[in-house]
PDB file of C-alpha atoms in Angstrom:
ATOM      1  CA  MET A 170      25.574 -35.034 -49.497  1.00 45.00           C
ATOM      2  CA  SER A 171      27.688 -32.812 -47.218  1.00 46.00           C
ATOM      3  CA  THR A 172      28.175 -33.966 -43.743  1.00 49.00           C
ATOM      4  CA  LEU A 173      27.235 -32.145 -40.633  1.00 43.00           C
ATOM      5  CA  ALA A 174      30.818 -31.146 -39.931  1.00 50.00           C
ATOM      6  CA  GLU A 175      31.115 -29.573 -43.442  1.00 53.00           C
ATOM      7  CA  TYR A 176      27.900 -27.667 -42.883  1.00 45.00           C
ATOM      8  CA  ASP A 177      29.205 -26.346 -39.574  1.00 47.00           C
ATOM      9  CA  GLU A 178      32.429 -25.283 -41.190  1.00 53.00           C
ATOM     10  CA  LYS A 179      30.534 -23.417 -43.902  1.00 52.00           C
ATOM     11  CA  GLN A 180      28.368 -21.617 -41.347  1.00 48.00           C
ATOM     12  CA  SER A 181      31.354 -20.526 -39.266  1.00 50.00           C
ATOM     13  CA  ALA A 182      33.202 -19.264 -42.315  1.00 54.00           C
ATOM     14  CA  ALA A 183      30.267 -17.206 -43.616  1.00 50.00           C
ATOM     15  CA  PRO A 184      30.369 -13.517 -42.766  1.00 51.00           C
ATOM     16  CA  GLU A 185      28.281 -12.402 -39.921  1.00 48.00           C
ATOM     17  CA  ARG A 186      25.227 -10.340 -40.806  1.00 48.00           C
ATOM     18  CA  PRO A 187      24.899  -6.948 -39.247  1.00 48.00           C
ATOM     19  CA  VAL A 188      22.392  -6.812 -36.501  1.00 43.00           C
ATOM     20  CA  ARG A 189      19.678  -4.280 -37.269  1.00 47.00           C
ATOM     21  CA  PRO A 190      18.352  -2.004 -34.614  1.00 44.00           C
ATOM     22  CA  VAL A 191      15.135  -3.230 -33.058  1.00 42.00           C
ATOM     23  CA  ARG A 192      12.245  -0.764 -33.244  1.00 46.00           C
ATOM     24  CA  GLY A 193       8.705  -0.327 -32.149  1.00 45.00           C
ATOM     25  CA  ILE A 194       7.228  -2.911 -29.923  1.00 41.00           C
ATOM     26  CA  ALA A 195      10.340  -5.027 -29.917  1.00 43.00           C
ATOM     27  CA  THR A 196      12.344  -2.175 -28.458  1.00 45.00           C
ATOM     28  CA  LEU A 197       9.760  -1.831 -25.651  1.00 40.00           C
ATOM     29  CA  MET A 198       9.970  -5.510 -24.996  1.00 41.00           C
ATOM     30  CA  ALA A 199      13.779  -5.330 -24.805  1.00 45.00           C
ATOM     31  CA  ARG A 200      13.500  -2.493 -22.312  1.00 44.00           C
ATOM     32  CA  LEU A 201      11.142  -4.368 -20.123  1.00 40.00           C
ATOM     33  CA  GLY A 202      13.716  -7.153 -19.794  1.00 44.00           C
ATOM     34  CA  GLU A 203      13.731 -10.913 -20.525  1.00 42.00           C
ATOM     35  CA  ASP A 204      11.682 -11.743 -17.527  1.00 42.00           C
ATOM     36  CA  GLU A 205       8.964  -9.121 -17.937  1.00 41.00           C
ATOM     37  CA  ALA A 206       8.617  -9.266 -21.718  1.00 42.00           C
ATOM     38  CA  PRO A 207       6.504 -12.433 -21.914  1.00 45.00           C
ATOM     39  CA  LEU A 208       4.105 -10.967 -19.367  1.00 46.00           C
ATOM     40  CA  PHE A 209       3.442  -7.849 -21.436  1.00 52.00           C
ATOM     41  CA  ASP A 210       1.268  -7.934 -24.462  1.00 67.00           C
ATOM     42  CA  ALA A 211       1.217  -4.613 -26.155  1.00 74.00           C
ATOM     43  CA  PRO A 212      -2.142  -3.718 -27.763  1.00 76.00           C
ATOM     44  CA  GLY A 213      -2.414  -3.323 -31.532  1.00 80.00           C
ATOM     45  CA  PRO A 214      -4.155  -0.481 -33.426  1.00 82.00           C
ATOM     46  CA  ARG A 215      -7.572  -2.039 -32.889  1.00 82.00           C
ATOM     47  CA  GLY A 216      -6.893  -2.703 -29.264  1.00 81.00           C
ATOM     48  CA  ARG A 217      -5.772   0.911 -28.696  1.00 83.00           C
ATOM     49  CA  ARG A 218      -8.903   2.144 -30.343  1.00 87.00           C
ATOM     50  CA  ARG A 219     -11.028  -0.011 -28.151  1.00 87.00           C
ATOM     51  CA  ILE A 220      -9.198   1.238 -25.011  1.00 88.00           C
ATOM     52  CA  ALA A 221      -9.579   4.850 -26.159  1.00 88.00           C
ATOM     53  CA  VAL A 222     -13.356   4.275 -26.770  1.00 89.00           C
ATOM     54  CA  ALA A 223     -13.879   2.541 -23.453  1.00 91.00           C
ATOM     55  CA  THR A 224     -11.954   5.355 -21.656  1.00 91.00           C
ATOM     56  CA  ALA A 225     -14.098   8.027 -23.327  1.00 91.00           C
ATOM     57  CA  VAL A 226     -17.295   6.223 -22.552  1.00 92.00           C
ATOM     58  CA  SER A 227     -16.295   5.665 -18.873  1.00 93.00           C
ATOM     59  CA  VAL A 228     -15.393   9.351 -18.490  1.00 93.00           C
ATOM     60  CA  LEU A 229     -18.727  10.385 -20.162  1.00 94.00           C
ATOM     61  CA  VAL A 230     -20.728   8.111 -17.863  1.00 93.00           C
ATOM     62  CA  MET A 231     -18.913   9.323 -14.744  1.00 93.00           C
ATOM     63  CA  ALA A 232     -19.515  12.981 -15.755  1.00 92.00           C
ATOM     64  CA  VAL A 233     -23.203  12.250 -16.208  1.00 92.00           C
ATOM     65  CA  LEU A 234     -23.521  10.568 -12.944  1.00 93.00           C
ATOM     66  CA  LEU A 235     -21.661  13.458 -11.261  1.00 88.00           C
ATOM     67  CA  ALA A 236     -23.994  15.930 -13.033  1.00 89.00           C
ATOM     68  CA  VAL A 237     -27.090  14.021 -11.882  1.00 90.00           C
ATOM     69  CA  ALA A 238     -25.784  13.900  -8.227  1.00 85.00           C
ATOM     70  CA  VAL A 239     -25.059  17.587  -8.204  1.00 84.00           C
ATOM     71  CA  ARG A 240     -28.532  18.350  -9.642  1.00 87.00           C
ATOM     72  CA  GLN A 241     -30.156  16.222  -6.990  1.00 85.00           C
ATOM     73  CA  PHE A 242     -28.176  17.947  -4.321  1.00 79.00           C
ATOM     74  CA  ALA A 243     -29.353  21.288  -5.617  1.00 81.00           C
ATOM     75  CA  VAL A 244     -32.964  20.180  -5.811  1.00 83.00           C
ATOM     76  CA  LYS A 245     -32.901  18.891  -2.191  1.00 78.00           C
ATOM     77  CA  GLY A 246     -31.260  22.177  -1.059  1.00 79.00           C
ATOM     78  CA  GLN A 247     -27.974  20.521  -0.116  1.00 78.00           C
ATOM     79  CA  LEU A 248     -25.978  23.167  -1.974  1.00 79.00           C
ATOM     80  CA  ASP A 249     -27.440  26.089  -0.170  1.00 81.00           C
ATOM     81  CA  ALA A 250     -24.901  28.477   1.249  1.00 81.00           C
ATOM     82  CA  ASP A 251     -26.227  28.319   4.795  1.00 81.00           C
ATOM     83  CA  LYS A 252     -25.379  24.595   4.941  1.00 82.00           C
ATOM     84  CA  TRP A 253     -21.720  25.178   3.887  1.00 88.00           C
ATOM     85  CA  GLN A 254     -20.863  28.401   5.633  1.00 87.00           C
ATOM     86  CA  LEU A 255     -20.435  26.739   9.036  1.00 87.00           C
ATOM     87  CA  PHE A 256     -17.218  25.094   7.655  1.00 88.00           C
ATOM     88  CA  ALA A 257     -15.704  28.451   7.461  1.00 88.00           C
ATOM     89  CA  GLU A 258     -16.110  29.077  11.182  1.00 90.00           C
ATOM     90  CA  TRP A 259     -13.104  28.510  13.314  1.00 91.00           C
ATOM     91  CA  PRO A 260     -14.774  26.316  16.092  1.00 91.00           C
ATOM     92  CA  ILE A 261     -15.903  23.890  13.280  1.00 91.00           C
ATOM     93  CA  ILE A 262     -12.463  23.976  11.655  1.00 91.00           C
ATOM     94  CA  ARG A 263     -10.785  23.277  14.986  1.00 93.00           C
ATOM     95  CA  TYR A 264     -13.162  20.428  15.728  1.00 92.00           C
ATOM     96  CA  LEU A 265     -12.325  18.793  12.403  1.00 91.00           C
ATOM     97  CA  LEU A 266      -8.641  19.396  12.843  1.00 92.00           C
ATOM     98  CA  THR A 267      -8.826  17.685  16.207  1.00 93.00           C
ATOM     99  CA  GLY A 268     -10.317  14.695  14.504  1.00 91.00           C
ATOM    100  CA  LEU A 269      -7.742  14.780  11.751  1.00 92.00           C
ATOM    101  CA  TRP A 270      -4.975  14.851  14.462  1.00 93.00           C
ATOM    102  CA  ALA A 271      -6.575  11.861  16.131  1.00 92.00           C
ATOM    103  CA  THR A 272      -6.571  10.002  12.817  1.00 93.00           C
ATOM    104  CA  VAL A 273      -2.890  10.951  12.137  1.00 91.00           C
ATOM    105  CA  LYS A 274      -1.964   9.868  15.768  1.00 93.00           C
ATOM    106  CA  ILE A 275      -3.621   6.523  15.317  1.00 93.00           C
ATOM    107  CA  THR A 276      -1.704   6.008  11.957  1.00 92.00           C
ATOM    108  CA  LEU A 277       1.599   7.064  13.429  1.00 92.00           C
ATOM    109  CA  VAL A 278       1.340   4.909  16.649  1.00 94.00           C
ATOM    110  CA  SER A 279       0.004   1.946  14.799  1.00 93.00           C
ATOM    111  CA  GLY A 280       2.623   2.160  12.132  1.00 92.00           C
ATOM    112  CA  ALA A 281       5.450   2.628  14.647  1.00 93.00           C
ATOM    113  CA  ILE A 282       4.424  -0.583  16.305  1.00 95.00           C
ATOM    114  CA  ALA A 283       3.426  -2.605  13.266  1.00 94.00           C
ATOM    115  CA  LEU A 284       6.529  -1.831  11.205  1.00 91.00           C
ATOM    116  CA  PRO A 285       9.157  -3.312  13.540  1.00 91.00           C
ATOM    117  CA  LEU A 286       6.816  -6.158  14.529  1.00 94.00           C
ATOM    118  CA  GLY A 287       6.374  -6.965  10.893  1.00 92.00           C
ATOM    119  CA  ALA A 288      10.187  -6.985  10.364  1.00 89.00           C
ATOM    120  CA  LEU A 289      10.518  -9.445  13.276  1.00 90.00           C
ATOM    121  CA  LEU A 290       7.815 -11.651  11.870  1.00 92.00           C
ATOM    122  CA  ALA A 291       9.521 -11.626   8.486  1.00 89.00           C
ATOM    123  CA  LEU A 292      12.901 -12.605   9.989  1.00 86.00           C
ATOM    124  CA  ALA A 293      11.079 -15.435  11.929  1.00 89.00           C
ATOM    125  CA  ARG A 294       9.463 -16.692   8.763  1.00 89.00           C
ATOM    126  CA  LEU A 295      12.880 -16.709   7.059  1.00 85.00           C
ATOM    127  CA  SER A 296      14.499 -18.388  10.010  1.00 83.00           C
ATOM    128  CA  ARG A 297      16.029 -21.834   9.675  1.00 82.00           C
ATOM    129  CA  THR A 298      14.468 -22.842  13.053  1.00 86.00           C
ATOM    130  CA  ARG A 299      11.012 -24.465  12.872  1.00 88.00           C
ATOM    131  CA  LEU A 300      10.203 -23.214  16.341  1.00 89.00           C
ATOM    132  CA  LEU A 301      10.366 -19.680  14.962  1.00 88.00           C
ATOM    133  CA  ARG A 302       9.281 -20.245  11.377  1.00 89.00           C
ATOM    134  CA  TRP A 303       6.041 -22.166  11.859  1.00 93.00           C
ATOM    135  CA  PRO A 304       4.437 -19.938  14.577  1.00 92.00           C
ATOM    136  CA  ALA A 305       5.252 -16.815  12.481  1.00 92.00           C
ATOM    137  CA  THR A 306       3.826 -18.434   9.369  1.00 92.00           C
ATOM    138  CA  VAL A 307       0.581 -19.390  11.165  1.00 94.00           C
ATOM    139  CA  TYR A 308       0.263 -15.928  12.745  1.00 94.00           C
ATOM    140  CA  VAL A 309       0.768 -14.078   9.362  1.00 93.00           C
ATOM    141  CA  GLU A 310      -1.598 -16.269   7.381  1.00 92.00           C
ATOM    142  CA  LEU A 311      -4.243 -16.196  10.091  1.00 93.00           C
ATOM    143  CA  MET A 312      -4.149 -12.438  10.702  1.00 92.00           C
ATOM    144  CA  ARG A 313      -4.179 -11.659   6.945  1.00 90.00           C
ATOM    145  CA  ALA A 314      -7.402 -13.643   6.739  1.00 90.00           C
ATOM    146  CA  VAL A 315      -9.222 -12.187   9.750  1.00 90.00           C
ATOM    147  CA  PRO A 316     -11.296  -9.049   9.039  1.00 91.00           C
ATOM    148  CA  LEU A 317     -10.165  -5.979  10.966  1.00 91.00           C
ATOM    149  CA  LEU A 318     -13.678  -5.100  11.978  1.00 91.00           C
ATOM    150  CA  LEU A 319     -14.186  -8.519  13.614  1.00 91.00           C
ATOM    151  CA  LEU A 320     -10.923  -8.045  15.584  1.00 92.00           C
ATOM    152  CA  ILE A 321     -12.065  -4.698  16.728  1.00 91.00           C
ATOM    153  CA  TYR A 322     -15.301  -6.105  17.966  1.00 91.00           C
ATOM    154  CA  ALA A 323     -13.289  -8.842  19.792  1.00 89.00           C
ATOM    155  CA  PHE A 324     -11.271  -6.239  21.625  1.00 89.00           C
ATOM    156  CA  LEU A 325     -14.430  -4.162  22.355  1.00 87.00           C
ATOM    157  CA  LEU A 326     -16.698  -6.915  23.560  1.00 87.00           C
ATOM    158  CA  GLY A 327     -14.360  -9.861  24.448  1.00 85.00           C
ATOM    159  CA  LEU A 328     -11.599  -8.221  26.495  1.00 84.00           C
ATOM    160  CA  PRO A 329     -13.866  -6.474  29.139  1.00 82.00           C
ATOM    161  CA  SER A 330     -15.415  -9.917  29.944  1.00 83.00           C
ATOM    162  CA  THR A 331     -11.922 -11.124  30.876  1.00 83.00           C
ATOM    163  CA  GLY A 332     -11.256  -8.085  33.105  1.00 82.00           C
ATOM    164  CA  ILE A 333      -8.934  -6.295  30.780  1.00 84.00           C
ATOM    165  CA  ARG A 334      -9.713  -2.675  30.256  1.00 84.00           C
ATOM    166  CA  MET A 335      -8.316  -0.504  27.545  1.00 87.00           C
ATOM    167  CA  SER A 336      -8.856   3.089  26.467  1.00 88.00           C
ATOM    168  CA  LEU A 337     -10.820   3.809  23.282  1.00 89.00           C
ATOM    169  CA  PHE A 338      -7.544   4.757  21.615  1.00 92.00           C
ATOM    170  CA  TRP A 339      -5.822   1.393  22.240  1.00 92.00           C
ATOM    171  CA  GLN A 340      -8.982  -0.561  21.525  1.00 91.00           C
ATOM    172  CA  LEU A 341      -8.570   0.788  17.983  1.00 92.00           C
ATOM    173  CA  VAL A 342      -4.827   0.796  17.778  1.00 93.00           C
ATOM    174  CA  TRP A 343      -4.107  -2.833  18.748  1.00 94.00           C
ATOM    175  CA  PRO A 344      -6.385  -4.479  16.222  1.00 94.00           C
ATOM    176  CA  ILE A 345      -4.836  -2.329  13.554  1.00 94.00           C
ATOM    177  CA  VAL A 346      -1.384  -3.272  14.605  1.00 94.00           C
ATOM    178  CA  ILE A 347      -2.152  -6.984  14.733  1.00 94.00           C
ATOM    179  CA  THR A 348      -3.572  -7.207  11.241  1.00 94.00           C
ATOM    180  CA  ASN A 349      -1.117  -4.766   9.577  1.00 94.00           C
ATOM    181  CA  ALA A 350       1.949  -6.385  11.196  1.00 94.00           C
ATOM    182  CA  ALA A 351       1.137  -9.468   9.181  1.00 93.00           C
ATOM    183  CA  VAL A 352       0.915  -7.483   5.972  1.00 93.00           C
ATOM    184  CA  PHE A 353       4.218  -5.637   6.724  1.00 93.00           C
ATOM    185  CA  ALA A 354       5.764  -9.040   7.365  1.00 91.00           C
ATOM    186  CA  GLU A 355       4.849 -10.266   3.948  1.00 91.00           C
ATOM    187  CA  ILE A 356       6.126  -7.061   2.367  1.00 90.00           C
ATOM    188  CA  PHE A 357       9.506  -7.435   4.132  1.00 88.00           C
ATOM    189  CA  ARG A 358       9.713 -11.092   3.344  1.00 88.00           C
ATOM    190  CA  ALA A 359       9.013 -10.407  -0.315  1.00 86.00           C
ATOM    191  CA  GLY A 360      11.731  -7.682  -0.305  1.00 84.00           C
ATOM    192  CA  VAL A 361      14.286 -10.191   1.205  1.00 83.00           C
ATOM    193  CA  ARG A 362      13.346 -12.818  -1.324  1.00 82.00           C
ATOM    194  CA  ALA A 363      13.773 -10.385  -4.197  1.00 80.00           C
ATOM    195  CA  LEU A 364      17.372  -9.634  -3.269  1.00 79.00           C
ATOM    196  CA  PRO A 365      20.114 -11.635  -5.002  1.00 79.00           C
ATOM    197  CA  ALA A 366      21.356 -14.729  -3.167  1.00 73.00           C
ATOM    198  CA  GLY A 367      24.875 -13.233  -3.347  1.00 74.00           C
ATOM    199  CA  GLN A 368      23.996 -10.728  -0.742  1.00 74.00           C
ATOM    200  CA  THR A 369      23.422 -13.426   1.914  1.00 74.00           C
ATOM    201  CA  GLU A 370      26.435 -15.430   0.668  1.00 74.00           C
ATOM    202  CA  ALA A 371      28.662 -12.363   0.899  1.00 76.00           C
ATOM    203  CA  GLY A 372      27.585 -11.808   4.560  1.00 77.00           C
ATOM    204  CA  HIS A 373      28.387 -15.356   5.330  1.00 71.00           C
ATOM    205  CA  ALA A 374      31.755 -15.045   3.542  1.00 78.00           C
ATOM    206  CA  LEU A 375      32.622 -12.155   5.835  1.00 77.00           C
ATOM    207  CA  GLY A 376      32.049 -14.462   8.855  1.00 78.00           C
ATOM    208  CA  LEU A 377      28.674 -13.019   9.865  1.00 77.00           C
ATOM    209  CA  SER A 378      26.125 -15.323  11.408  1.00 76.00           C
ATOM    210  CA  HIS A 379      22.712 -15.843   9.780  1.00 71.00           C
ATOM    211  CA  TRP A 380      20.992 -13.263  12.055  1.00 74.00           C
ATOM    212  CA  SER A 381      23.851 -10.747  11.649  1.00 78.00           C
ATOM    213  CA  THR A 382      23.640 -11.106   7.873  1.00 78.00           C
ATOM    214  CA  MET A 383      19.861 -10.527   7.942  1.00 77.00           C
ATOM    215  CA  ARG A 384      20.207  -7.591  10.302  1.00 74.00           C
ATOM    216  CA  PHE A 385      23.104  -5.649   8.797  1.00 76.00           C
ATOM    217  CA  VAL A 386      23.187  -6.812   5.134  1.00 79.00           C
ATOM    218  CA  VAL A 387      19.805  -8.183   3.891  1.00 79.00           C
ATOM    219  CA  LEU A 388      17.124  -6.314   5.829  1.00 77.00           C
ATOM    220  CA  PRO A 389      18.398  -2.712   5.259  1.00 80.00           C
ATOM    221  CA  GLN A 390      18.434  -3.423   1.516  1.00 81.00           C
ATOM    222  CA  ALA A 391      14.968  -4.979   1.657  1.00 79.00           C
ATOM    223  CA  VAL A 392      13.513  -2.023   3.494  1.00 78.00           C
ATOM    224  CA  LYS A 393      14.872   0.315   0.859  1.00 80.00           C
ATOM    225  CA  GLN A 394      13.488  -1.758  -1.997  1.00 80.00           C
ATOM    226  CA  THR A 395      10.134  -2.144  -0.409  1.00 81.00           C
ATOM    227  CA  SER A 396       9.727   1.458   0.836  1.00 81.00           C
ATOM    228  CA  PRO A 397       7.059   2.376  -1.851  1.00 82.00           C
ATOM    229  CA  ALA A 398       4.984  -0.678  -0.810  1.00 84.00           C
ATOM    230  CA  LEU A 399       5.410   0.181   2.873  1.00 85.00           C
ATOM    231  CA  VAL A 400       4.054   3.737   2.221  1.00 84.00           C
ATOM    232  CA  SER A 401       1.198   2.369   0.267  1.00 83.00           C
ATOM    233  CA  GLN A 402       0.334   0.077   3.213  1.00 87.00           C
ATOM    234  CA  LEU A 403       0.460   3.125   5.525  1.00 86.00           C
ATOM    235  CA  ILE A 404      -2.197   4.644   3.309  1.00 86.00           C
ATOM    236  CA  ARG A 405      -4.401   1.644   4.018  1.00 88.00           C
ATOM    237  CA  LEU A 406      -3.550   1.886   7.674  1.00 88.00           C
ATOM    238  CA  LEU A 407      -4.761   5.483   7.524  1.00 88.00           C
ATOM    239  CA  LYS A 408      -8.007   4.345   6.096  1.00 88.00           C
ATOM    240  CA  ASP A 409      -8.339   1.606   8.687  1.00 90.00           C
ATOM    241  CA  SER A 410      -8.450   4.295  11.269  1.00 89.00           C
ATOM    242  CA  THR A 411     -11.929   5.240  10.042  1.00 89.00           C
ATOM    243  CA  LEU A 412     -13.333   2.236  11.930  1.00 89.00           C
ATOM    244  CA  GLY A 413     -13.030   4.314  15.074  1.00 88.00           C
ATOM    245  CA  TYR A 414     -16.694   4.698  15.093  1.00 86.00           C
ATOM    246  CA  VAL A 415     -16.999   1.067  16.350  1.00 87.00           C
ATOM    247  CA  VAL A 416     -15.311   2.029  19.586  1.00 87.00           C
ATOM    248  CA  SER A 417     -16.839   5.502  19.694  1.00 86.00           C
ATOM    249  CA  PHE A 418     -13.404   7.047  19.152  1.00 89.00           C
ATOM    250  CA  LEU A 419     -13.621  10.577  17.662  1.00 87.00           C
ATOM    251  CA  GLU A 420     -11.281  10.267  14.683  1.00 90.00           C
ATOM    252  CA  LEU A 421     -11.882  12.346  11.603  1.00 90.00           C
ATOM    253  CA  LEU A 422     -14.713  10.351  10.093  1.00 90.00           C
ATOM    254  CA  ASN A 423     -16.582   9.759  13.303  1.00 90.00           C
ATOM    255  CA  SER A 424     -16.130  13.506  14.075  1.00 91.00           C
ATOM    256  CA  ALA A 425     -17.793  14.311  10.728  1.00 90.00           C
ATOM    257  CA  LYS A 426     -20.689  11.956  11.612  1.00 90.00           C
ATOM    258  CA  VAL A 427     -21.242  13.779  15.029  1.00 90.00           C
ATOM    259  CA  LEU A 428     -20.893  17.174  13.439  1.00 90.00           C
ATOM    260  CA  GLY A 429     -23.380  16.275  10.618  1.00 89.00           C
ATOM    261  CA  GLU A 430     -25.990  14.891  13.105  1.00 89.00           C
ATOM    262  CA  PHE A 431     -25.689  17.882  15.316  1.00 88.00           C
ATOM    263  CA  ASN A 432     -26.023  20.523  12.544  1.00 85.00           C
ATOM    264  CA  HIS A 433     -28.193  18.520  10.218  1.00 85.00           C
ATOM    265  CA  THR A 434     -25.365  18.672   7.590  1.00 86.00           C
ATOM    266  CA  ILE A 435     -24.493  15.056   7.222  1.00 87.00           C
ATOM    267  CA  VAL A 436     -23.936  15.213   3.478  1.00 86.00           C
ATOM    268  CA  GLN A 437     -21.764  18.305   3.654  1.00 88.00           C
ATOM    269  CA  SER A 438     -19.723  16.923   6.607  1.00 90.00           C
ATOM    270  CA  TYR A 439     -19.017  13.665   4.838  1.00 90.00           C
ATOM    271  CA  LEU A 440     -18.042  15.443   1.597  1.00 89.00           C
ATOM    272  CA  VAL A 441     -15.611  17.796   3.368  1.00 91.00           C
ATOM    273  CA  VAL A 442     -14.023  14.892   5.235  1.00 91.00           C
ATOM    274  CA  ALA A 443     -13.779  12.839   2.018  1.00 90.00           C
ATOM    275  CA  LEU A 444     -12.006  15.742   0.437  1.00 91.00           C
ATOM    276  CA  VAL A 445      -9.520  15.816   3.316  1.00 91.00           C
ATOM    277  CA  PHE A 446      -8.863  12.052   3.022  1.00 91.00           C
ATOM    278  CA  VAL A 447      -8.339  12.358  -0.706  1.00 90.00           C
ATOM    279  CA  ILE A 448      -5.758  15.128  -0.169  1.00 91.00           C
ATOM    280  CA  VAL A 449      -3.884  13.211   2.469  1.00 88.00           C
ATOM    281  CA  ASN A 450      -3.916   9.902   0.546  1.00 86.00           C
ATOM    282  CA  VAL A 451      -2.814  11.624  -2.712  1.00 87.00           C
ATOM    283  CA  ALA A 452       0.087  13.240  -0.720  1.00 86.00           C
ATOM    284  CA  LEU A 453       1.132   9.885   0.609  1.00 82.00           C
ATOM    285  CA  ALA A 454       0.737   8.246  -2.760  1.00 81.00           C
ATOM    286  CA  SER A 455       2.937  10.912  -4.378  1.00 83.00           C
ATOM    287  CA  VAL A 456       5.692  10.158  -1.707  1.00 79.00           C
ATOM    288  CA  ALA A 457       5.423   6.435  -2.541  1.00 74.00           C
ATOM    289  CA  GLY A 458       5.695   7.218  -6.245  1.00 77.00           C
ATOM    290  CA  ARG A 459       8.697   9.483  -5.734  1.00 79.00           C
ATOM    291  CA  MET A 460      10.390   6.759  -3.643  1.00 73.00           C
ATOM    292  CA  GLU A 461       9.728   4.171  -6.416  1.00 68.00           C
ATOM    293  CA  ARG A 462      11.143   6.498  -9.115  1.00 75.00           C
ATOM    294  CA  ARG A 463      14.219   7.221  -7.055  1.00 75.00           C
ATOM    295  CA  ILE A 464      14.868   3.525  -6.286  1.00 65.00           C
ATOM    296  CA  GLY A 465      14.260   2.714 -10.031  1.00 62.00           C
ATOM    297  CA  SER A 466      16.596   5.469 -11.290  1.00 63.00           C
ATOM    298  CA  GLY A 467      19.234   4.481  -8.665  1.00 58.00           C
ATOM    299  CA  ALA A 468      19.159   0.888  -9.734  1.00 53.00           C
ATOM    300  CA  GLY A 469      19.197   1.812 -13.519  1.00 50.00           C
ATOM    301  CA  THR A 470      22.155   4.199 -13.184  1.00 48.00           C
ATOM    302  CA  ARG A 471      24.235   2.092 -10.807  1.00 48.00           C
ATOM    303  CA  LYS A 472      27.490   0.946 -12.366  1.00 47.00           C
ATOM    304  CA  PRO A 473      29.221  -2.235 -11.352  1.00 41.00           C
ATOM    305  CA  ARG A 474      32.393  -1.853  -9.376  1.00 41.00           C
ATOM    306  CA  ALA A 475      35.638  -2.619 -10.955  1.00 40.00           C
TER     307      ALA A 475
END
């Protein structure tokens, strides 16, 4: 019987077999990377057929529901031309554009305050000092759990009883800022955690302090990596502005409600405003997708320095 040493010697002396190229699903797994491959289970022929059938059935059901809804609108007279022609008049268009600008203004102001506040909260959660880390952690976890509508009611009904008076604009902006800052903090923190540890070590090797390393080395890279997620959160922030009806602020959706009740065109007003929101959100989503592709292509084509 050959010993283990003789077996190892025979194996090392044997010619190496040529490695065959991997094709099909294995190639896809290889492209996904070693970390992502176990999480991906490519469907087989039967699974693909089931997915195709389910997709076709879903599209058919949605088409039937849409046809039924359009027919009901036609029966009730909601598709009559006289109910839609007012949206071609300039005073109505200007009124809706004013509401759209109010929505955009809320989004821009809330985002301009919530983004840097979220970055500061993320740095506090990543701090080595407990006096900064624990309060920031409690704030983020608490504000992510509190419903935005409840916070708006707290500003609307609670603050006046304490003698604090705010305009309708800020009664809507501050609750949005408070809740979204916590979400932005988690996005920034996830971006920092996703960076290689060598980035922080390189900053320390250059003689930078912890805060200087975070400010000049880590955080700029985290912002770049998380920019698609930040834009996606801005889309949600835009939709959060539709809660302006609670404080009677005339943003786009509340403007549509007032217009519909005044002209008895509630269905038409809401459909027009829904179309505007779809266009704006699709535009922002395309920006996020373009950023994600640019970051991905930049990471894939980046060559290591010599």
